[in-house]
Structure formats: structure tokens, C-alpha cells
Amino acid sequence: MKIKLLNILKVTLAAAALSSAATLPAAAAELADIQAANTIKVGVLIDFPPYGILNENNEPDGYDATVAKTLADDLGVELNLIPVTGPNRIPFLLSGQVDILVSSLAISPARAEKVDFSNPYAAIRIGVMGQADLDITSAADLAGVSVAVARASGQDTTITEIAPETTEIRRFDDDVSAVQALLSGQVQTIGASNTVMAQIRQIAPGRFDEKFTLNQFRLAIAVSPDAPELLAYVNEFLAGVTASGALNEAHMQWLDEPLPSFNE
Amino acid sequence: MYDFNFAPVFASFDTLLVGAWLTIQMSTVAMVIGLVLSILGAVGKTSGPKPVRIAINVYIEIIRNTPFLVQLYFFFFALPALGVRLGPNQAALLALVVNFGAYGTEIVRAGVASVGRGHIEAAKTVGLNFFQTLRYVILKPAMRAVYPALTSQFIYLMLASSVVSVISATDLAAAGNDLQSQTFASFEVYIVITAMYFVMSLAFSGVFALIGKLAFSYPLNR
């Protein structure tokens, strides 16, 4: 019995080693690889309207996809949009499953240790929204209050940092589940972006109001640290579309407001 | 090539242990309650009155033909609309029990069906009442016959519990996801929690083998 178990373990470990060797990551593509492949694989969110959505043809769309399309056109290569989620987007980039992330990724020092950020291409304000009868004006008032956040999002990081010990932070896989938790009364408040808060107001007018602002996040395009030329190219591209007004136009199209200022 | 760095994972290993402990607790409680539910379901389905049999069949068909994830969402997001508000861990436990009950009922029912009619008639002849017949003549051999199938369903329950983090329950997978989102050491975190699930499965299998030996090795040691 003992020997048999040991054998099973050995086979299992060998299989695990084999499969990990097979799936483990080649380095992400550099500019020349993308041009050689004539395709750029861009990771975009599909659960973060209006930055990343699925359109009526079930294809990724939104502000990020529009920026990605402009970038692909600028490069003169085919665009391959690959849906990613908040928690898995950085692993997707580091494992080479996408070449570049245009996935509303907020610049943060911890993330900058893993990926290289371009200059910002958008900015999001995040805040805490809650049931209208709650008297909350600052993070300190969150003591004993439940807050829904999307796991690994900017609001998750910020609230985890500034909320009192007794705050019950409930982490969901995406904004949709967090909003559902708020609407169904499973949580009292939510940490969310200005766009999500606008949607909540639309769905349930008057039930919730914005309590306070947490932060403004600058969103940037992320590339693998092994791709300095790609990063330089993206920055040049962003400077171009900012100057030409194309970026502002895309922002007007999807968010109904001009591109916010990044210099704060 | 990706540089593996397990240091940040092991620095926060205690958060993973807390998550693993919740997974073990939740699975164990779900197994016990689920087993009771399965036995009741199997008895009801084989010897209950017609309305009970129909109700049990409807329950089994609904649960076995819908995804566990959807059932989980139902217990967490839809029940508050009916006035029942469960916390994420309670809702997860309830979903696990209800899900297991449907599969377990069918497994136990198969065991009950394997007991020969003659045995039951013999029990009546020697004067055993309904509950004595059920316990000694039907359930014990039935459970012995389906014990392997039941234990693999138990293990499956424990592994399936890894999706409960979608309703913000704080199990091992949730602890892993949280740690992954803080350290970005995703490969390392997933490798470690995979190993933890594997060890937990082996441990549960060991306990089940022991229970099987103690409970079902008759008549060899009697």
C-alpha cells in the first residue's frame, strides 16, 4: 500500500512537472515579434463599461477596444482582442498570452514592479457609494460597515489601506457581482468607479448616493518588462493621438465627457 | 523565462491556512448535513408517498441540471429578495449542501435498490419494525455498496467549494485570489493552493478509507 501510494505520488508529480513545463510562459512579444506576426494580441476587459464591454455581436468593445484598434491601425497590423478579467490580466500579459494590456489598468507601484506602464490614456475617479440613509463622509465612518469591491481593483487596494479594522470588506470577482451585492442588500456600501456609480444611479434612482471620493487613478497601457521598444512605441502613439484629439474623441464617444486631466 | 519567487507567498502563508481551514470546515459540515439529506431523500424517493417522491424528483432534476455557480448566485443574490439574508459563508454552505443532496440522494437510492427484496421480506418475517428494517437490513448494506461513489462525491464537493469565492466567501481559493492580487505572484500562489487542495483531498480520502474500514468491514470482524 505504501509503495503504491508513493508511486501514484511520483506519477502525479511527474505529470504536474510536464504540464507546467509545457504551459509555462514564453516571454511576451516585443515590437518586432508583433510586426513579424502581423497581429497584436490585446488584453481588454469586457466587464467594465464603458471602458470594456461586449457589443451586440458578442465582441469586446468600449473605450479600451477603441484605443486598441487605433493602436493596431497605427502599427499596421491585425487586431486580436482577448478578453481578460481584473484578477487575471497581469498573469495573461506575463505569460505571453497577450502582447499588451489596454485593460483600464491603473498605475500603481506594486503593479509597476511586474509590468511596464505607458503614459496615462485615461483616468477614473473612484469613490464609496452607499445606502442613502447611511451617514458616511469619510473612511473613518466605514467602521462596522460592509463594503463590496471587485477583487484586485484600485478601490480594493485603497479601501483595504484606509478603512478601519472593523470594516467588513467583501471581495467579489468583478464589479457586476459587487453591484449585485449592493442592490440585493447583501452589503451596505460599494467601492466603485464614477462610471459604475452612474450606472447604479440609473438602475436604482435615489436608493444610493456617493459618500466620498477615494482616489483618482490614471489608467495606462501595460507591456511586459522585456519589451522596451514596444513601450517607447506606445508612448509615442499616445502622444500622437492626444495631440490630434483622437483620444479625446474616443473618450467623448464612450463616456460622454472630455478626457480628464492626468496631471495631478 | 518566468522567475519563480515563492517568498511573498510563504510570507503570507497564514492567510492561506485560514482559508484552507474554512474550506475544511465548510466541506465537512456540508458532507455531514448533505449525507443526512441524501439518506432522507433516498428513503423518501423509494418508500415515500407519491407527492413526496415527485417533490424529491423535481429537486434532483433541478439541481443536477443547473450549474453549481448559478445555484450559488441564487442563494446569495436572490434569497434576500424573499426576505432571507445569508452571509457569504452561510450561503456557500447552504448551496453546497443542497447541491450535494441531489447527487447523494441518487447515489444512496442506487444502494437501497441493490438490497434484495428477499432480505426485506425476511426482516418482516422475523418481526423487525420499519425503522429496524431500514437501519439494519436496508441502509447498512446499501451504504456499504455505494460508499466508494459517495466518498468521491464528497471529494468533488470539497473541490467544487473552490468557486464560492465569487460570492465573497472567504475560503482557500478566495485567500489565494486575494494574495495573488496583492503580490501578483500568481503562478506561485496557484501552485501552492493547488498543492494544498491536493493534500486536503488526500487527507479526506484517508479519513474516508479509515471510516470505511471501521464501519463496513463486517462480517469479517464480527
GROMACS .gro file of C-alpha atoms in nm:
model
  486
    1MET     CA    1   0.000   0.000   0.000
    2LYS     CA    2   0.279   0.236   0.097
    3ILE     CA    3   0.475   0.168  -0.218
    4LYS     CA    4   0.164   0.203  -0.430
    5LEU     CA    5   0.083   0.543  -0.281
    6LEU     CA    6   0.439   0.659  -0.336
    7ASN     CA    7   0.421   0.551  -0.698
    8ILE     CA    8   0.095   0.735  -0.750
    9LEU     CA    9   0.252   1.043  -0.599
   10LYS     CA   10   0.555   1.014  -0.826
   11VAL     CA   11   0.345   0.980  -1.139
   12THR     CA   12   0.128   1.271  -1.033
   13LEU     CA   13   0.427   1.493  -0.966
   14ALA     CA   14   0.586   1.397  -1.295
   15ALA     CA   15   0.264   1.478  -1.478
   16ALA     CA   16   0.241   1.811  -1.298
   17ALA     CA   17   0.600   1.894  -1.386
   18LEU     CA   18   0.543   1.801  -1.750
   19SER     CA   19   0.227   2.003  -1.787
   20SER     CA   20   0.379   2.307  -1.617
   21ALA     CA   21   0.681   2.287  -1.843
   22ALA     CA   22   0.451   2.277  -2.143
   23THR     CA   23   0.229   2.569  -2.046
   24LEU     CA   24   0.485   2.791  -1.883
   25PRO     CA   25   0.531   3.119  -2.037
   26ALA     CA   26   0.746   3.223  -2.314
   27ALA     CA   27   0.841   3.588  -2.272
   28ALA     CA   28   0.585   3.835  -2.403
   29ALA     CA   29   0.628   3.967  -2.754
   30GLU     CA   30   0.848   4.265  -2.838
   31LEU     CA   31   0.764   4.519  -3.111
   32ALA     CA   32   0.949   4.324  -3.382
   33ASP     CA   33   0.764   4.000  -3.294
   34ILE     CA   34   0.429   4.174  -3.328
   35GLN     CA   35   0.523   4.318  -3.667
   36ALA     CA   36   0.653   3.978  -3.779
   37ALA     CA   37   0.330   3.806  -3.667
   38ASN     CA   38   0.129   4.089  -3.831
   39THR     CA   39  -0.111   4.062  -3.535
   40ILE     CA   40  -0.124   4.229  -3.199
   41LYS     CA   41  -0.294   4.041  -2.917
   42VAL     CA   42  -0.450   4.299  -2.686
   43GLY     CA   43  -0.598   4.209  -2.348
   44VAL     CA   44  -0.918   4.406  -2.278
   45LEU     CA   45  -1.178   4.388  -2.005
   46ILE     CA   46  -1.534   4.302  -2.103
   47ASP     CA   47  -1.699   4.363  -1.765
   48PHE     CA   48  -1.606   4.726  -1.711
   49PRO     CA   49  -1.843   4.951  -1.904
   50PRO     CA   50  -1.795   5.176  -2.080
   51TYR     CA   51  -1.420   5.107  -2.096
   52GLY     CA   52  -1.459   4.737  -2.170
   53ILE     CA   53  -1.785   4.574  -2.278
   54LEU     CA   54  -1.920   4.306  -2.510
   55ASN     CA   55  -2.110   4.460  -2.801
   56GLU     CA   56  -2.421   4.322  -2.973
   57ASN     CA   57  -2.204   4.089  -3.183
   58ASN     CA   58  -2.054   3.943  -2.866
   59GLU     CA   59  -1.718   4.104  -2.943
   60PRO     CA   60  -1.510   4.311  -2.699
   61ASP     CA   61  -1.576   4.681  -2.743
   62GLY     CA   62  -1.562   5.006  -2.548
   63TYR     CA   63  -1.312   5.284  -2.490
   64ASP     CA   64  -1.021   5.043  -2.439
   65ALA     CA   65  -1.106   4.848  -2.754
   66THR     CA   66  -1.129   5.173  -2.950
   67VAL     CA   67  -0.784   5.277  -2.826
   68ALA     CA   68  -0.654   4.928  -2.908
   69LYS     CA   69  -0.797   4.949  -3.259
   70THR     CA   70  -0.638   5.289  -3.316
   71LEU     CA   71  -0.307   5.145  -3.194
   72ALA     CA   72  -0.332   4.842  -3.425
   73ASP     CA   73  -0.416   5.068  -3.720
   74ASP     CA   74  -0.120   5.287  -3.631
   75LEU     CA   75   0.106   4.980  -3.624
   76GLY     CA   76  -0.049   4.849  -3.945
   77VAL     CA   77  -0.119   4.502  -3.801
   78GLU     CA   78  -0.429   4.291  -3.739
   79LEU     CA   79  -0.604   4.343  -3.406
   80ASN     CA   80  -0.684   4.039  -3.191
   81LEU     CA   81  -0.881   4.142  -2.881
   82ILE     CA   82  -0.856   3.891  -2.598
   83PRO     CA   83  -1.095   3.923  -2.302
   84VAL     CA   84  -0.922   3.932  -1.963
   85THR     CA   85  -1.054   3.988  -1.610
   86GLY     CA   86  -0.930   4.218  -1.335
   87PRO     CA   87  -0.750   3.943  -1.144
   88ASN     CA   88  -0.603   3.757  -1.442
   89ARG     CA   89  -0.494   4.041  -1.671
   90ILE     CA   90  -0.137   4.073  -1.540
   91PRO     CA   91  -0.079   3.692  -1.548
   92PHE     CA   92  -0.210   3.694  -1.908
   93LEU     CA   93   0.050   3.957  -2.004
   94LEU     CA   94   0.338   3.796  -1.817
   95SER     CA   95   0.264   3.452  -1.962
   96GLY     CA   96   0.267   3.588  -2.317
   97GLN     CA   97  -0.100   3.512  -2.386
   98VAL     CA   98  -0.144   3.878  -2.476
   99ASP     CA   99   0.117   4.119  -2.612
  100ILE     CA  100  -0.017   4.427  -2.443
  101LEU     CA  101  -0.289   4.527  -2.197
  102VAL     CA  102  -0.531   4.806  -2.276
  103SER     CA  103  -0.749   4.697  -1.988
  104SER     CA  104  -0.816   5.006  -1.774
  105LEU     CA  105  -0.514   4.914  -1.565
  106ALA     CA  106  -0.448   5.180  -1.301
  107ILE     CA  107  -0.086   5.274  -1.243
  108SER     CA  108   0.037   5.155  -0.904
  109PRO     CA  109   0.387   5.098  -0.762
  110ALA     CA  110   0.318   4.732  -0.683
  111ARG     CA  111   0.199   4.664  -1.038
  112ALA     CA  112   0.492   4.862  -1.180
  113GLU     CA  113   0.725   4.602  -1.028
  114LYS     CA  114   0.571   4.339  -1.256
  115VAL     CA  115   0.481   4.526  -1.574
  116ASP     CA  116   0.593   4.840  -1.755
  117PHE     CA  117   0.338   5.120  -1.777
  118SER     CA  118   0.298   5.366  -2.063
  119ASN     CA  119   0.191   5.725  -2.008
  120PRO     CA  120  -0.176   5.750  -1.898
  121TYR     CA  121  -0.450   5.724  -2.160
  122ALA     CA  122  -0.748   5.786  -1.928
  123ALA     CA  123  -0.834   5.847  -1.564
  124ILE     CA  124  -1.102   5.714  -1.336
  125ARG     CA  125  -1.236   5.861  -1.015
  126ILE     CA  126  -1.329   5.603  -0.756
  127GLY     CA  127  -1.541   5.656  -0.452
  128VAL     CA  128  -1.767   5.493  -0.198
  129MET     CA  129  -2.137   5.478  -0.267
  130GLY     CA  130  -2.388   5.356  -0.012
  131GLN     CA  131  -2.747   5.333   0.102
  132ALA     CA  132  -2.887   5.686   0.111
  133ASP     CA  133  -2.977   5.674   0.482
  134LEU     CA  134  -2.620   5.596   0.591
  135ASP     CA  135  -2.427   5.889   0.736
  136ILE     CA  136  -2.080   5.835   0.590
  137THR     CA  137  -1.849   6.118   0.487
  138SER     CA  138  -1.501   5.970   0.529
  139ALA     CA  139  -1.316   5.640   0.553
  140ALA     CA  140  -1.334   5.652   0.935
  141ASP     CA  141  -1.715   5.631   0.914
  142LEU     CA  142  -1.681   5.291   0.745
  143ALA     CA  143  -1.623   5.126   1.085
  144GLY     CA  144  -1.859   4.830   1.118
  145VAL     CA  145  -1.994   4.883   0.767
  146SER     CA  146  -1.982   4.626   0.487
  147VAL     CA  147  -1.820   4.733   0.159
  148ALA     CA  148  -1.830   4.539  -0.167
  149VAL     CA  149  -1.534   4.573  -0.401
  150ALA     CA  150  -1.407   4.398  -0.710
  151ARG     CA  151  -1.109   4.189  -0.603
  152ALA     CA  152  -0.769   4.332  -0.702
  153SER     CA  153  -0.923   4.657  -0.824
  154GLY     CA  154  -0.791   5.001  -0.731
  155GLN     CA  155  -1.079   5.052  -0.487
  156ASP     CA  156  -0.995   4.718  -0.320
  157THR     CA  157  -0.636   4.832  -0.260
  158THR     CA  158  -0.735   5.180  -0.141
  159ILE     CA  159  -1.016   5.073   0.091
  160THR     CA  160  -0.807   4.790   0.236
  161GLU     CA  161  -0.546   5.053   0.318
  162ILE     CA  162  -0.759   5.332   0.466
  163ALA     CA  163  -1.067   5.162   0.612
  164PRO     CA  164  -1.085   5.092   0.988
  165GLU     CA  165  -1.021   4.738   1.119
  166THR     CA  166  -1.389   4.671   1.176
  167THR     CA  167  -1.489   4.743   0.816
  168GLU     CA  168  -1.616   4.427   0.651
  169ILE     CA  169  -1.456   4.424   0.308
  170ARG     CA  170  -1.627   4.175   0.077
  171ARG     CA  171  -1.427   4.094  -0.234
  172PHE     CA  172  -1.607   3.982  -0.550
  173ASP     CA  173  -1.457   3.869  -0.878
  174ASP     CA  174  -1.594   4.164  -1.073
  175ASP     CA  175  -1.788   4.491  -1.048
  176VAL     CA  176  -2.108   4.324  -1.168
  177SER     CA  177  -2.120   4.090  -0.866
  178ALA     CA  178  -2.026   4.373  -0.629
  179VAL     CA  179  -2.309   4.590  -0.767
  180GLN     CA  180  -2.548   4.294  -0.741
  181ALA     CA  181  -2.449   4.253  -0.376
  182LEU     CA  182  -2.527   4.622  -0.314
  183LEU     CA  183  -2.860   4.609  -0.499
  184SER     CA  184  -2.974   4.292  -0.321
  185GLY     CA  185  -2.886   4.443   0.016
  186GLN     CA  186  -2.607   4.195   0.094
  187VAL     CA  187  -2.373   4.489   0.157
  188GLN     CA  188  -2.435   4.846   0.271
  189THR     CA  189  -2.181   5.021   0.053
  190ILE     CA  190  -1.968   4.969  -0.255
  191GLY     CA  191  -1.630   5.095  -0.366
  192ALA     CA  192  -1.666   5.174  -0.734
  193SER     CA  193  -1.563   5.397  -1.020
  194ASN     CA  194  -1.754   5.702  -1.142
  195THR     CA  195  -1.889   5.503  -1.437
  196VAL     CA  196  -2.021   5.219  -1.221
  197MET     CA  197  -2.174   5.469  -0.977
  198ALA     CA  198  -2.351   5.637  -1.268
  199GLN     CA  199  -2.497   5.300  -1.368
  200ILE     CA  200  -2.614   5.229  -1.012
  201ARG     CA  201  -2.789   5.566  -1.005
  202GLN     CA  202  -2.959   5.474  -1.330
  203ILE     CA  203  -3.071   5.128  -1.215
  204ALA     CA  204  -3.189   5.230  -0.867
  205PRO     CA  205  -3.256   5.605  -0.860
  206GLY     CA  206  -3.250   5.758  -0.513
  207ARG     CA  207  -3.161   5.442  -0.319
  208PHE     CA  208  -2.787   5.511  -0.304
  209ASP     CA  209  -2.567   5.819  -0.304
  210GLU     CA  210  -2.196   5.887  -0.333
  211LYS     CA  211  -2.042   5.920   0.014
  212PHE     CA  212  -1.685   6.031  -0.055
  213THR     CA  213  -1.411   6.017  -0.315
  214LEU     CA  214  -1.131   5.769  -0.264
  215ASN     CA  215  -0.888   5.849  -0.535
  216GLN     CA  216  -0.825   5.931  -0.895
  217PHE     CA  217  -0.647   5.660  -1.087
  218ARG     CA  218  -0.454   5.718  -1.404
  219LEU     CA  219  -0.502   5.431  -1.645
  220ALA     CA  220  -0.214   5.320  -1.861
  221ILE     CA  221  -0.132   5.065  -2.125
  222ALA     CA  222   0.090   4.788  -1.985
  223VAL     CA  223   0.359   4.590  -2.164
  224SER     CA  224   0.595   4.319  -2.045
  225PRO     CA  225   0.919   4.447  -1.886
  226ASP     CA  226   1.102   4.260  -2.166
  227ALA     CA  227   0.961   4.493  -2.431
  228PRO     CA  228   1.120   4.839  -2.404
  229GLU     CA  229   1.080   4.915  -2.776
  230LEU     CA  230   0.710   4.836  -2.764
  231LEU     CA  231   0.675   5.067  -2.463
  232ALA     CA  232   0.853   5.350  -2.643
  233TYR     CA  233   0.630   5.296  -2.944
  234VAL     CA  234   0.312   5.305  -2.732
  235ASN     CA  235   0.416   5.628  -2.561
  236GLU     CA  236   0.484   5.790  -2.896
  237PHE     CA  237   0.147   5.668  -3.021
  238LEU     CA  238  -0.033   5.811  -2.716
  239ALA     CA  239   0.138   6.148  -2.754
  240GLY     CA  240   0.023   6.149  -3.118
  241VAL     CA  241  -0.343   6.066  -3.054
  242THR     CA  242  -0.360   6.305  -2.757
  243ALA     CA  243  -0.229   6.589  -2.974
  244SER     CA  244  -0.455   6.503  -3.269
  245GLY     CA  245  -0.765   6.484  -3.045
  246ALA     CA  246  -0.840   6.124  -3.146
  247LEU     CA  247  -0.814   6.007  -2.785
  248ASN     CA  248  -1.048   6.280  -2.665
  249GLU     CA  249  -1.293   6.187  -2.941
  250ALA     CA  250  -1.296   5.823  -2.829
  251HIS     CA  251  -1.349   5.939  -2.471
  252MET     CA  252  -1.643   6.159  -2.577
  253GLN     CA  253  -1.790   5.866  -2.772
  254TRP     CA  254  -1.787   5.621  -2.480
  255LEU     CA  255  -1.805   5.838  -2.167
  256ASP     CA  256  -1.990   6.148  -2.284
  257GLU     CA  257  -1.729   6.370  -2.127
  258PRO     CA  258  -1.391   6.505  -2.238
  259LEU     CA  259  -1.068   6.329  -2.143
  260PRO     CA  260  -0.984   6.423  -1.780
  261SER     CA  261  -0.656   6.588  -1.692
  262PHE     CA  262  -0.385   6.346  -1.583
  263ASN     CA  263  -0.152   6.595  -1.421
  264GLU     CA  264  -0.242   6.584  -1.055
  265MET     CA  265   1.160   3.251  -1.860
  266TYR     CA  266   0.943   3.343  -1.566
  267ASP     CA  267   1.133   3.385  -1.237
  268PHE     CA  268   0.960   3.194  -0.962
  269ASN     CA  269   0.959   3.371  -0.631
  270PHE     CA  270   0.773   3.194  -0.354
  271ALA     CA  271   0.891   3.428  -0.077
  272PRO     CA  272   0.585   3.661  -0.080
  273VAL     CA  273   0.353   3.358  -0.082
  274PHE     CA  274   0.511   3.197   0.221
  275ALA     CA  275   0.534   3.534   0.399
  276SER     CA  276   0.153   3.540   0.395
  277PHE     CA  277   0.108   3.166   0.427
  278ASP     CA  278  -0.106   3.209   0.739
  279THR     CA  279  -0.382   3.378   0.533
  280LEU     CA  280  -0.386   3.070   0.309
  281LEU     CA  281  -0.406   2.844   0.614
  282VAL     CA  282  -0.704   3.042   0.745
  283GLY     CA  283  -0.872   2.998   0.406
  284ALA     CA  284  -0.787   2.627   0.396
  285TRP     CA  285  -0.932   2.579   0.744
  286LEU     CA  286  -1.258   2.742   0.634
  287THR     CA  287  -1.267   2.515   0.326
  288ILE     CA  288  -1.218   2.210   0.551
  289GLN     CA  289  -1.485   2.323   0.798
  290MET     CA  290  -1.733   2.417   0.527
  291SER     CA  291  -1.675   2.090   0.338
  292THR     CA  292  -1.702   1.874   0.648
  293VAL     CA  293  -2.024   2.034   0.766
  294ALA     CA  294  -2.166   2.017   0.413
  295MET     CA  295  -2.072   1.648   0.389
  296VAL     CA  296  -2.242   1.559   0.719
  297ILE     CA  297  -2.562   1.755   0.656
  298GLY     CA  298  -2.556   1.652   0.290
  299LEU     CA  299  -2.531   1.284   0.383
  300VAL     CA  300  -2.831   1.310   0.616
  301LEU     CA  301  -3.022   1.490   0.341
  302SER     CA  302  -2.922   1.219   0.091
  303ILE     CA  303  -3.042   0.935   0.315
  304LEU     CA  304  -3.371   1.113   0.383
  305GLY     CA  305  -3.405   1.182   0.011
  306ALA     CA  306  -3.331   0.821  -0.083
  307VAL     CA  307  -3.575   0.680   0.173
  308GLY     CA  308  -3.840   0.931   0.062
  309LYS     CA  309  -3.782   0.853  -0.302
  310THR     CA  310  -3.804   0.475  -0.259
  311SER     CA  311  -4.075   0.439   0.006
  312GLY     CA  312  -4.242   0.779   0.047
  313PRO     CA  313  -4.596   0.867  -0.069
  314LYS     CA  314  -4.635   0.987  -0.427
  315PRO     CA  315  -4.629   1.366  -0.362
  316VAL     CA  316  -4.302   1.327  -0.168
  317ARG     CA  317  -4.150   1.119  -0.448
  318ILE     CA  318  -4.249   1.380  -0.705
  319ALA     CA  319  -4.109   1.665  -0.492
  320ILE     CA  320  -3.778   1.481  -0.448
  321ASN     CA  321  -3.756   1.409  -0.821
  322VAL     CA  322  -3.818   1.775  -0.904
  323TYR     CA  323  -3.545   1.879  -0.657
  324ILE     CA  324  -3.296   1.628  -0.802
  325GLU     CA  325  -3.366   1.724  -1.162
  326ILE     CA  326  -3.341   2.098  -1.094
  327ILE     CA  327  -3.013   2.071  -0.905
  328ARG     CA  328  -2.847   1.816  -1.131
  329ASN     CA  329  -2.938   2.005  -1.449
  330THR     CA  330  -2.820   2.352  -1.346
  331PRO     CA  331  -2.465   2.476  -1.285
  332PHE     CA  332  -2.343   2.497  -0.927
  333LEU     CA  333  -2.233   2.856  -0.988
  334VAL     CA  334  -2.589   2.960  -1.072
  335GLN     CA  335  -2.722   2.785  -0.761
  336LEU     CA  336  -2.463   2.973  -0.557
  337TYR     CA  337  -2.570   3.307  -0.705
  338PHE     CA  338  -2.932   3.218  -0.633
  339PHE     CA  339  -2.874   3.155  -0.263
  340PHE     CA  340  -2.668   3.470  -0.224
  341PHE     CA  341  -2.832   3.725  -0.452
  342ALA     CA  342  -3.191   3.605  -0.493
  343LEU     CA  343  -3.282   3.488  -0.143
  344PRO     CA  344  -3.259   3.842   0.005
  345ALA     CA  345  -3.546   3.937  -0.227
  346LEU     CA  346  -3.752   3.669  -0.048
  347GLY     CA  347  -3.652   3.816   0.287
  348VAL     CA  348  -3.383   3.558   0.373
  349ARG     CA  349  -3.044   3.720   0.411
  350LEU     CA  350  -2.748   3.484   0.447
  351GLY     CA  351  -2.385   3.587   0.484
  352PRO     CA  352  -2.149   3.472   0.207
  353ASN     CA  353  -2.012   3.174   0.401
  354GLN     CA  354  -2.358   3.060   0.511
  355ALA     CA  355  -2.496   3.095   0.159
  356ALA     CA  356  -2.199   2.896   0.028
  357LEU     CA  357  -2.258   2.620   0.284
  358LEU     CA  358  -2.629   2.604   0.201
  359ALA     CA  359  -2.554   2.584  -0.172
  360LEU     CA  360  -2.303   2.303  -0.114
  361VAL     CA  361  -2.549   2.105   0.100
  362VAL     CA  362  -2.838   2.149  -0.144
  363ASN     CA  363  -2.614   2.060  -0.438
  364PHE     CA  364  -2.466   1.754  -0.269
  365GLY     CA  365  -2.810   1.639  -0.151
  366ALA     CA  366  -2.931   1.590  -0.508
  367TYR     CA  367  -2.632   1.381  -0.617
  368GLY     CA  368  -2.613   1.200  -0.282
  369THR     CA  369  -2.982   1.105  -0.293
  370GLU     CA  370  -2.932   0.930  -0.627
  371ILE     CA  371  -2.620   0.752  -0.500
  372VAL     CA  372  -2.785   0.629  -0.180
  373ARG     CA  373  -3.101   0.534  -0.374
  374ALA     CA  374  -2.889   0.314  -0.600
  375GLY     CA  375  -2.752   0.145  -0.288
  376VAL     CA  376  -3.102   0.092  -0.149
  377ALA     CA  377  -3.210  -0.057  -0.483
  378SER     CA  378  -2.924  -0.307  -0.458
  379VAL     CA  379  -3.071  -0.460  -0.142
  380GLY     CA  380  -3.263  -0.775  -0.238
  381ARG     CA  381  -3.640  -0.783  -0.183
  382GLY     CA  382  -3.596  -1.114  -0.006
  383HIS     CA  383  -3.388  -0.952   0.267
  384ILE     CA  384  -3.663  -0.703   0.341
  385GLU     CA  385  -3.929  -0.976   0.342
  386ALA     CA  386  -3.710  -1.181   0.573
  387ALA     CA  387  -3.679  -0.883   0.808
  388LYS     CA  388  -4.058  -0.853   0.819
  389THR     CA  389  -4.089  -1.224   0.885
  390VAL     CA  390  -3.860  -1.210   1.188
  391GLY     CA  391  -4.062  -0.918   1.323
  392LEU     CA  392  -3.838  -0.617   1.269
  393ASN     CA  393  -4.031  -0.289   1.253
  394PHE     CA  394  -3.991  -0.027   0.976
  395PHE     CA  395  -3.703   0.162   1.137
  396GLN     CA  396  -3.515  -0.152   1.237
  397THR     CA  397  -3.551  -0.287   0.883
  398LEU     CA  398  -3.436   0.046   0.743
  399ARG     CA  399  -3.132   0.070   0.965
  400TYR     CA  400  -3.001  -0.287   0.977
  401VAL     CA  401  -3.135  -0.453   0.664
  402ILE     CA  402  -3.152  -0.175   0.406
  403LEU     CA  403  -2.925   0.119   0.491
  404LYS     CA  404  -2.620  -0.059   0.624
  405PRO     CA  405  -2.559  -0.286   0.321
  406ALA     CA  406  -2.680  -0.007   0.091
  407MET     CA  407  -2.426   0.237   0.232
  408ARG     CA  408  -2.152  -0.024   0.208
  409ALA     CA  409  -2.234  -0.083  -0.159
  410VAL     CA  410  -2.222   0.286  -0.254
  411TYR     CA  411  -1.954   0.404  -0.011
  412PRO     CA  412  -1.684   0.450  -0.278
  413ALA     CA  413  -1.918   0.651  -0.500
  414LEU     CA  414  -2.026   0.858  -0.201
  415THR     CA  415  -1.670   0.940  -0.098
  416SER     CA  416  -1.571   1.051  -0.445
  417GLN     CA  417  -1.875   1.279  -0.443
  418PHE     CA  418  -1.753   1.414  -0.107
  419ILE     CA  419  -1.411   1.490  -0.255
  420TYR     CA  420  -1.581   1.654  -0.552
  421LEU     CA  421  -1.782   1.869  -0.309
  422MET     CA  422  -1.462   1.988  -0.141
  423LEU     CA  423  -1.303   2.075  -0.475
  424ALA     CA  424  -1.622   2.239  -0.606
  425SER     CA  425  -1.625   2.459  -0.297
  426SER     CA  426  -1.336   2.649  -0.456
  427VAL     CA  427  -1.584   2.855  -0.661
  428VAL     CA  428  -1.762   3.002  -0.358
  429SER     CA  429  -1.522   3.296  -0.360
  430VAL     CA  430  -1.744   3.451  -0.632
  431ILE     CA  431  -1.994   3.545  -0.363
  432SER     CA  432  -1.711   3.679  -0.144
  433ALA     CA  433  -1.694   3.374   0.084
  434THR     CA  434  -1.350   3.351   0.244
  435ASP     CA  435  -1.234   3.000   0.150
  436LEU     CA  436  -0.890   2.885   0.033
  437ALA     CA  437  -0.945   2.993  -0.328
  438ALA     CA  438  -1.054   3.339  -0.209
  439ALA     CA  439  -0.748   3.369   0.015
  440GLY     CA  440  -0.535   3.266  -0.284
  441ASN     CA  441  -0.701   3.521  -0.511
  442ASP     CA  442  -0.657   3.795  -0.254
  443LEU     CA  443  -0.292   3.708  -0.207
  444GLN     CA  444  -0.244   3.687  -0.583
  445SER     CA  445  -0.394   4.032  -0.627
  446GLN     CA  446  -0.167   4.180  -0.360
  447THR     CA  447   0.159   4.015  -0.462
  448PHE     CA  448   0.096   3.950  -0.835
  449ALA     CA  449   0.285   3.624  -0.776
  450SER     CA  450   0.000   3.443  -0.949
  451PHE     CA  451   0.179   3.129  -1.067
  452GLU     CA  452   0.333   3.080  -0.726
  453VAL     CA  453   0.005   3.133  -0.542
  454TYR     CA  454  -0.187   2.896  -0.769
  455ILE     CA  455   0.082   2.630  -0.748
  456VAL     CA  456   0.075   2.650  -0.369
  457ILE     CA  457  -0.305   2.639  -0.336
  458THR     CA  458  -0.322   2.357  -0.592
  459ALA     CA  459  -0.082   2.160  -0.372
  460MET     CA  460  -0.294   2.248  -0.066
  461TYR     CA  461  -0.615   2.125  -0.232
  462PHE     CA  462  -0.431   1.809  -0.336
  463VAL     CA  463  -0.311   1.742   0.017
  464MET     CA  464  -0.658   1.814   0.156
  465SER     CA  465  -0.813   1.568  -0.093
  466LEU     CA  466  -0.562   1.301   0.006
  467ALA     CA  467  -0.631   1.367   0.374
  468PHE     CA  468  -1.008   1.342   0.325
  469SER     CA  469  -0.959   1.021   0.123
  470GLY     CA  470  -0.750   0.879   0.408
  471VAL     CA  471  -1.017   0.964   0.665
  472PHE     CA  472  -1.287   0.810   0.443
  473ALA     CA  473  -1.083   0.493   0.398
  474LEU     CA  474  -1.049   0.467   0.776
  475ILE     CA  475  -1.421   0.528   0.833
  476GLY     CA  476  -1.499   0.270   0.564
  477LYS     CA  477  -1.276   0.018   0.734
  478LEU     CA  478  -1.433   0.075   1.076
  479ALA     CA  479  -1.794   0.088   0.963
  480PHE     CA  480  -1.818  -0.151   0.671
  481SER     CA  481  -1.567  -0.432   0.727
  482TYR     CA  482  -1.832  -0.665   0.876
  483PRO     CA  483  -1.889  -0.955   0.883
  484LEU     CA  484  -1.516  -1.022   0.877
  485ASN     CA  485  -1.459  -0.896   1.232
  486ARG     CA  486  -1.791  -0.978   1.390
   0.00000   0.00000   0.00000
